[in-house]
Amino acid sequence: MTNITMPKAYNPTEVEEELYTWWEQQGFFRPEQQIELGLADPKAESFVISMPPPNVTGALHLGHAITSSVEDLLIRYNRMLGRPTLWVPGTDHAGIATQNVVERMLDKQGITRQQLGRARFIEEVWSWKAEYHGRITAQQKRMGISSDWSRERFTLDEGLSSAVREAFITLYNEGLIYRGKRMVNWCPRCQSAISDLEVEYEEENGKFYTFRYPLKDGGYLEVSTTRPETILGDTAVAVHPDDARYQHLIGKTALVPILNREIPVIADSYVEMDFGTGALKVTPAHDPNDYEIGLRHQLPMINIMNGDASLNANAGPYAGFDRFEARKKLWADMREAELVVREEERMHQVGHCQRCHTIVEPLLSEQWWEKMQPLAEPALEAVRNGSIQIVPERFEKTYYQWLENIRDWCISRQLWWGHRIPIWYGPDGQTFAARNEQEALQQASAHYGESVVLEQDPDVLDTWFSSGLWPFSTLGWPEQTTDLAQYYPTTVLETGYDIIFFWVARMIMMGLKFTGQAPFKTVYLHGLVRDELGRKMSKSLGNALDPLDLIAEYGSDALRFSLLTGGTPGNDMKLSTTRVEANRNFANKIWNATRFVLMNLEGHQLPLAADSKPYDMRYQLPEPAQLSLADRWILSRLENIQNEVTRLINGWQLGEAGRQLYEFLWNEYCDWYIEAAKVRLNDGRPTEAQATRQVAAFVLEQSLRLLHPFMPCVTETIWQNLPSLGGDNRALIVSRWPQLTGHADAGADDAFGRIQEIVRTIRNARSEYNVEAARRIATQINAGDYAQVLQDNVALLTRLAQLDGNAVVIAPDLPAPEKAVTLVTSGVTIYLPLAGLVDLDAERKRLQKEIETIDKQAQRIEGLLGNPGFTNKAPADVIERERAKVSELQEKRGQLAERLSALAV
RNA sequence: GGGCGAAUAGCUCAGUUGGUUAGAGCACCUCGUUUACACCGAGGGGGUCAGGGGUUCAAGUCCCUUUUCGCCCACCA
């Protein structure tokens, strides 16, 4: 890595891509290389994440960006801890979604997939895949993610396809996959069955139609429906067996309107007497509940629809009409026949296809199903017994509820793009599950005793079937590869909470089923990114912020840091560009702090720590005796922030860790330490200046490590610019996570804190009295116990508070000057003889007001300390803190009162 | 119908075993071209932590309840 000179402002786009290429070429993303270089301990437990594979034809959006940010943080942190670290990337063929995209594209050319034929169409999709795969992976790399691209997989590649076949055949042979004619959710546009999860219900304004069901013997029964066209498929009218109103009708015959088909009036306790008219039309082929009733009463099941939701011959005169046309027409005809009672407006839930938003039609269809309950039991147990931990914990409840009520999964899709179901049918419909046609033929000839022609099931599997195998299929399963042995089970599964059911739960079930082990130890769920108004970002709303635009404008680090620190685990986050901008500024701030340090290093050597190793080069700290108060303070704060960040990351409080680092670097390091360091750097003796250079560089360097998982690019770029550290094969990305001890310094914390307080107080007074910024003012400090510390740091005080160095008097006990503004901090009284600015009258009022404020505070605490409940029950340190506070207040009050009485004359 | 989450400064959000005077960024006001940074520095204004009740010496934090908003699950025609 070549050093670049540091311009005045950090320009992320200039360095990010080059940096990424370099990291990748160095092999730092690969566990083998980490071990080879001695960066990772081969005996340490590996840290592994399977990346949630994005849709191969999709484009990077903020959902991917947050996933990448969180996972890369975890990967980088663990890599720095010296664990062999593997992040397996890949893409998903995304069955329906991708097929739809390609169909739409063909549609623009006026071509349907049917015209193209299956083979040609799939070829077309593969060429799309080739084109768009490059786009999505390039976009992910633009995020700076450190995944091992040499292990990249695709759900439809040969290895994963064989995993899918293996899984299917195993489940089939165990009876956990079966074929059956049942009620499915049918998307008339996709012309495929979809699973329950792929139906999105929306509250919609609809109509509630009530009409007369004519009885054969005359008279009628009032019945209501939201879908009148289904009347054409009715095979019964049901009433509650105990319903007195309808007792006499049970067993009679009703006539389907218009069609005049005879159907029975039956009694079934599913019917609720006080809902609607208390009578229910039963359409077993087009409603899940009616289907159940139909089974109970052995009713005929009349399918009235074609795959595109137009009506078929069973609909008589309505055949050929679209379902909604038919609805209108039938209702009009019924009105004509005087069967209509009323129409009411009513809100009801309408199911839509997740992928194309078409209204889903429940219908009876022959599909492949996976029996879920036997798989759900161990999956529930794995979370209950803690083998898998879900973060945040509250999602465990969601997980339990779904699995406890799980229903069989419709896994077949009437699509072309996907894993073809590995089932072949013989001439008599006999099924053979096999890895390929040859194997199927072998089974068939054994079965029939002669060779026959087989036909493979035309359907493909739900795209989530292959996703469910992802953590182990990507590592080589069903082959017993070394990767599988070494890196499975994975460590963390990180994703959005919106795919707990689609993906997380299924991976757990499949993982336990096929490997006997939970596929990961922790599930970390992040929230969804929303726009500034809290809406889900979507292309159709036009409110989607494009991560690539944000990266181009502010840099990937700024975006990443915003996503990491913008919220809390599992909670949604509104992302605004102002926050990204603020974080871009943060990167620039660190950049410039570095420029400051480097400018001061010119012409000076920085010795490296004696125990530095090639991948853990650290600066040597000066002897303790040479440290200034500020040096000791910032080292103490560094150790504190190191411990906090480590604790917070380990506790999954990633955002809080980032926010604290921001505070540390900006406020403590830049605003206070660097300003303090200028005293010695500019005016100190050479040994003092050198000591401060060493501390400044040391703290910066160690802070960069802590910040690296949050802002990898700017930190690495800076680090490579620090003298003696970087190099062709040395990098921050593989440096060690700081483990400082022995720098905590309560004395320095207190003393420097006192100086901060004094400086702030003086600055405040200067501002209040409109002292020009450049004017250096005389100061007398009655410093009590702090006299020595302040005397030792008089240059520091002078610089930070803009004092007149020749007119600073510090003593343990100092008489008050005649005319001066009096400032009181704990234990220290400061006099500013602001000639010409002090209005004694106003000064008295100010002092009086301050005394009042103090009295109010003291009163509260004295009340607390006077309360036996508090003194008996509160922990000792809390009581001690309150005592100290009150005595400090009393002291302050004394100082102020004394001053006030001196001015009273 | 069940479940979950949110409600804290004008806006977006932190505040995790209950314990200083509740914080940050943005916005706002005042001042500032000191050789790291105007993508900056210094100072400042601004909050009865949604309402009510309870537990506790102590509640933004725990419990109950109400209201508003959001999400998930669920077969009421």
PDB file of C-alpha atoms in Angstrom, chain A residues 234-367:
ATOM      1  CA  ASP A 234     -71.181 -23.662  -4.414  1.00  0.00           C
ATOM      2  CA  THR A 235     -71.958 -27.218  -3.441  1.00  0.00           C
ATOM      3  CA  ALA A 236     -73.921 -26.579  -0.272  1.00  0.00           C
ATOM      4  CA  VAL A 237     -75.500 -23.999   1.952  1.00  0.00           C
ATOM      5  CA  ALA A 238     -74.619 -24.439   5.619  1.00  0.00           C
ATOM      6  CA  VAL A 239     -76.323 -23.361   8.804  1.00  0.00           C
ATOM      7  CA  HIS A 240     -75.499 -23.963  12.424  1.00  0.00           C
ATOM      8  CA  PRO A 241     -77.040 -27.203  13.723  1.00  0.00           C
ATOM      9  CA  ASP A 242     -78.536 -25.399  16.729  1.00  0.00           C
ATOM     10  CA  ASP A 243     -79.921 -22.472  14.834  1.00  0.00           C
ATOM     11  CA  ALA A 244     -83.662 -22.443  15.539  1.00  0.00           C
ATOM     12  CA  ARG A 245     -84.343 -20.186  12.557  1.00  0.00           C
ATOM     13  CA  TYR A 246     -83.110 -22.710  10.056  1.00  0.00           C
ATOM     14  CA  GLN A 247     -83.895 -26.063  11.688  1.00  0.00           C
ATOM     15  CA  HIS A 248     -86.649 -26.801   9.236  1.00  0.00           C
ATOM     16  CA  LEU A 249     -84.375 -26.225   6.265  1.00  0.00           C
ATOM     17  CA  ILE A 250     -81.600 -28.658   7.126  1.00  0.00           C
ATOM     18  CA  GLY A 251     -81.626 -31.446   4.599  1.00  0.00           C
ATOM     19  CA  LYS A 252     -83.630 -29.489   2.051  1.00  0.00           C
ATOM     20  CA  THR A 253     -82.312 -28.685  -1.361  1.00  0.00           C
ATOM     21  CA  ALA A 254     -81.237 -25.282  -2.570  1.00  0.00           C
ATOM     22  CA  LEU A 255     -80.665 -24.137  -6.130  1.00  0.00           C
ATOM     23  CA  VAL A 256     -77.480 -22.366  -7.185  1.00  0.00           C
ATOM     24  CA  PRO A 257     -78.585 -19.010  -8.619  1.00  0.00           C
ATOM     25  CA  ILE A 258     -78.628 -18.778 -12.410  1.00  0.00           C
ATOM     26  CA  LEU A 259     -77.173 -22.289 -12.786  1.00  0.00           C
ATOM     27  CA  ASN A 260     -80.054 -23.891 -10.878  1.00  0.00           C
ATOM     28  CA  ARG A 261     -77.746 -26.693  -9.792  1.00  0.00           C
ATOM     29  CA  GLU A 262     -79.200 -28.608  -6.847  1.00  0.00           C
ATOM     30  CA  ILE A 263     -77.198 -28.491  -3.626  1.00  0.00           C
ATOM     31  CA  PRO A 264     -78.044 -29.552  -0.064  1.00  0.00           C
ATOM     32  CA  VAL A 265     -78.657 -27.375   2.937  1.00  0.00           C
ATOM     33  CA  ILE A 266     -76.378 -28.827   5.577  1.00  0.00           C
ATOM     34  CA  ALA A 267     -75.691 -28.252   9.253  1.00  0.00           C
ATOM     35  CA  ASP A 268     -72.159 -27.511  10.385  1.00  0.00           C
ATOM     36  CA  SER A 269     -71.064 -25.970  13.652  1.00  0.00           C
ATOM     37  CA  TYR A 270     -68.383 -23.926  11.893  1.00  0.00           C
ATOM     38  CA  VAL A 271     -71.159 -21.526  10.938  1.00  0.00           C
ATOM     39  CA  GLU A 272     -71.581 -18.669  13.356  1.00  0.00           C
ATOM     40  CA  MET A 273     -75.217 -17.929  14.013  1.00  0.00           C
ATOM     41  CA  ASP A 274     -74.816 -14.271  14.716  1.00  0.00           C
ATOM     42  CA  PHE A 275     -72.557 -13.427  11.825  1.00  0.00           C
ATOM     43  CA  GLY A 276     -74.279 -12.149   8.704  1.00  0.00           C
ATOM     44  CA  THR A 277     -77.482 -14.004   8.083  1.00  0.00           C
ATOM     45  CA  GLY A 278     -76.298 -17.078   9.909  1.00  0.00           C
ATOM     46  CA  ALA A 279     -76.283 -19.036   6.676  1.00  0.00           C
ATOM     47  CA  LEU A 280     -73.120 -19.737   4.735  1.00  0.00           C
ATOM     48  CA  LYS A 281     -72.617 -20.633   1.099  1.00  0.00           C
ATOM     49  CA  VAL A 282     -70.059 -23.401   0.747  1.00  0.00           C
ATOM     50  CA  THR A 283     -67.536 -23.356  -2.109  1.00  0.00           C
ATOM     51  CA  PRO A 284     -65.095 -26.121  -1.252  1.00  0.00           C
ATOM     52  CA  ALA A 285     -62.829 -25.554  -4.236  1.00  0.00           C
ATOM     53  CA  HIS A 286     -62.287 -21.855  -3.627  1.00  0.00           C
ATOM     54  CA  ASP A 287     -62.198 -21.188   0.077  1.00  0.00           C
ATOM     55  CA  PRO A 288     -60.060 -22.785   2.764  1.00  0.00           C
ATOM     56  CA  ASN A 289     -62.860 -23.006   5.313  1.00  0.00           C
ATOM     57  CA  ASP A 290     -65.382 -24.228   2.820  1.00  0.00           C
ATOM     58  CA  TYR A 291     -62.850 -26.814   1.780  1.00  0.00           C
ATOM     59  CA  GLU A 292     -62.798 -28.169   5.328  1.00  0.00           C
ATOM     60  CA  ILE A 293     -66.582 -28.225   5.430  1.00  0.00           C
ATOM     61  CA  GLY A 294     -66.598 -29.922   2.081  1.00  0.00           C
ATOM     62  CA  LEU A 295     -64.331 -32.654   3.384  1.00  0.00           C
ATOM     63  CA  ARG A 296     -66.506 -33.160   6.448  1.00  0.00           C
ATOM     64  CA  HIS A 297     -69.651 -33.527   4.406  1.00  0.00           C
ATOM     65  CA  GLN A 298     -68.162 -35.216   1.347  1.00  0.00           C
ATOM     66  CA  LEU A 299     -69.356 -32.417  -0.851  1.00  0.00           C
ATOM     67  CA  PRO A 300     -68.343 -32.248  -4.473  1.00  0.00           C
ATOM     68  CA  MET A 301     -65.543 -29.785  -5.115  1.00  0.00           C
ATOM     69  CA  ILE A 302     -66.222 -27.778  -8.211  1.00  0.00           C
ATOM     70  CA  ASN A 303     -63.337 -25.766  -9.573  1.00  0.00           C
ATOM     71  CA  ILE A 304     -64.756 -22.900 -11.567  1.00  0.00           C
ATOM     72  CA  MET A 305     -61.506 -21.206 -12.518  1.00  0.00           C
ATOM     73  CA  ASN A 306     -58.639 -21.483 -14.927  1.00  0.00           C
ATOM     74  CA  GLY A 307     -55.067 -20.713 -13.953  1.00  0.00           C
ATOM     75  CA  ASP A 308     -55.431 -17.090 -14.988  1.00  0.00           C
ATOM     76  CA  ALA A 309     -58.542 -16.698 -12.824  1.00  0.00           C
ATOM     77  CA  SER A 310     -60.915 -16.601 -15.743  1.00  0.00           C
ATOM     78  CA  LEU A 311     -63.920 -18.830 -15.240  1.00  0.00           C
ATOM     79  CA  ASN A 312     -64.094 -22.272 -16.812  1.00  0.00           C
ATOM     80  CA  ALA A 313     -66.861 -24.391 -18.213  1.00  0.00           C
ATOM     81  CA  ASN A 314     -68.191 -25.150 -14.734  1.00  0.00           C
ATOM     82  CA  ALA A 315     -69.280 -21.553 -14.559  1.00  0.00           C
ATOM     83  CA  GLY A 316     -71.797 -22.122 -17.319  1.00  0.00           C
ATOM     84  CA  PRO A 317     -72.705 -18.861 -19.029  1.00  0.00           C
ATOM     85  CA  TYR A 318     -69.849 -17.086 -17.275  1.00  0.00           C
ATOM     86  CA  ALA A 319     -67.125 -19.268 -18.700  1.00  0.00           C
ATOM     87  CA  GLY A 320     -64.330 -17.226 -20.223  1.00  0.00           C
ATOM     88  CA  PHE A 321     -64.962 -14.143 -18.115  1.00  0.00           C
ATOM     89  CA  ASP A 322     -62.335 -12.838 -15.782  1.00  0.00           C
ATOM     90  CA  ARG A 323     -63.207 -13.389 -12.128  1.00  0.00           C
ATOM     91  CA  PHE A 324     -64.067  -9.753 -11.484  1.00  0.00           C
ATOM     92  CA  GLU A 325     -66.032  -9.370 -14.687  1.00  0.00           C
ATOM     93  CA  ALA A 326     -67.918 -12.496 -13.808  1.00  0.00           C
ATOM     94  CA  ARG A 327     -68.621 -11.079 -10.390  1.00  0.00           C
ATOM     95  CA  LYS A 328     -70.261  -7.996 -11.881  1.00  0.00           C
ATOM     96  CA  LYS A 329     -72.153  -9.883 -14.507  1.00  0.00           C
ATOM     97  CA  LEU A 330     -73.453 -12.556 -12.183  1.00  0.00           C
ATOM     98  CA  TRP A 331     -74.539  -9.978  -9.649  1.00  0.00           C
ATOM     99  CA  ALA A 332     -76.371  -8.013 -12.344  1.00  0.00           C
ATOM    100  CA  ASP A 333     -78.062 -11.183 -13.525  1.00  0.00           C
ATOM    101  CA  MET A 334     -79.059 -12.002  -9.959  1.00  0.00           C
ATOM    102  CA  ARG A 335     -80.469  -8.553  -9.530  1.00  0.00           C
ATOM    103  CA  GLU A 336     -82.489  -9.171 -12.665  1.00  0.00           C
ATOM    104  CA  ALA A 337     -83.698 -12.420 -11.138  1.00  0.00           C
ATOM    105  CA  GLU A 338     -84.643 -10.532  -7.974  1.00  0.00           C
ATOM    106  CA  LEU A 339     -82.246 -12.465  -5.841  1.00  0.00           C
ATOM    107  CA  VAL A 340     -80.280  -9.460  -4.627  1.00  0.00           C
ATOM    108  CA  VAL A 341     -80.998  -8.302  -1.097  1.00  0.00           C
ATOM    109  CA  ARG A 342     -78.350  -5.650  -0.523  1.00  0.00           C
ATOM    110  CA  GLU A 343     -74.790  -4.524  -1.051  1.00  0.00           C
ATOM    111  CA  GLU A 344     -72.831  -2.940   1.777  1.00  0.00           C
ATOM    112  CA  GLU A 345     -69.446  -1.294   1.899  1.00  0.00           C
ATOM    113  CA  ARG A 346     -67.122  -3.195   4.124  1.00  0.00           C
ATOM    114  CA  MET A 347     -63.413  -3.294   4.894  1.00  0.00           C
ATOM    115  CA  HIS A 348     -61.872  -6.681   4.534  1.00  0.00           C
ATOM    116  CA  GLN A 349     -58.526  -8.370   4.264  1.00  0.00           C
ATOM    117  CA  VAL A 350     -57.484  -9.146   0.726  1.00  0.00           C
ATOM    118  CA  GLY A 351     -54.494 -11.350  -0.016  1.00  0.00           C
ATOM    119  CA  HIS A 352     -52.002 -10.201  -2.620  1.00  0.00           C
ATOM    120  CA  CYS A 353     -49.080 -11.924  -4.269  1.00  0.00           C
ATOM    121  CA  GLN A 354     -45.902 -10.735  -2.585  1.00  0.00           C
ATOM    122  CA  ARG A 355     -44.087 -10.523  -5.905  1.00  0.00           C
ATOM    123  CA  CYS A 356     -46.606  -9.006  -8.287  1.00  0.00           C
ATOM    124  CA  HIS A 357     -49.341  -7.737  -6.012  1.00  0.00           C
ATOM    125  CA  THR A 358     -52.086  -9.537  -7.898  1.00  0.00           C
ATOM    126  CA  ILE A 359     -55.037 -10.602  -5.761  1.00  0.00           C
ATOM    127  CA  VAL A 360     -54.477 -14.175  -4.781  1.00  0.00           C
ATOM    128  CA  GLU A 361     -57.149 -16.764  -5.414  1.00  0.00           C
ATOM    129  CA  PRO A 362     -57.569 -19.696  -3.047  1.00  0.00           C
ATOM    130  CA  LEU A 363     -58.044 -22.764  -5.136  1.00  0.00           C
ATOM    131  CA  LEU A 364     -57.769 -26.488  -5.079  1.00  0.00           C
ATOM    132  CA  SER A 365     -54.622 -27.707  -6.683  1.00  0.00           C
ATOM    133  CA  GLU A 366     -52.220 -30.612  -6.720  1.00  0.00           C
ATOM    134  CA  GLN A 367     -48.895 -29.530  -5.253  1.00  0.00           C
TER     135      GLN A 367
END
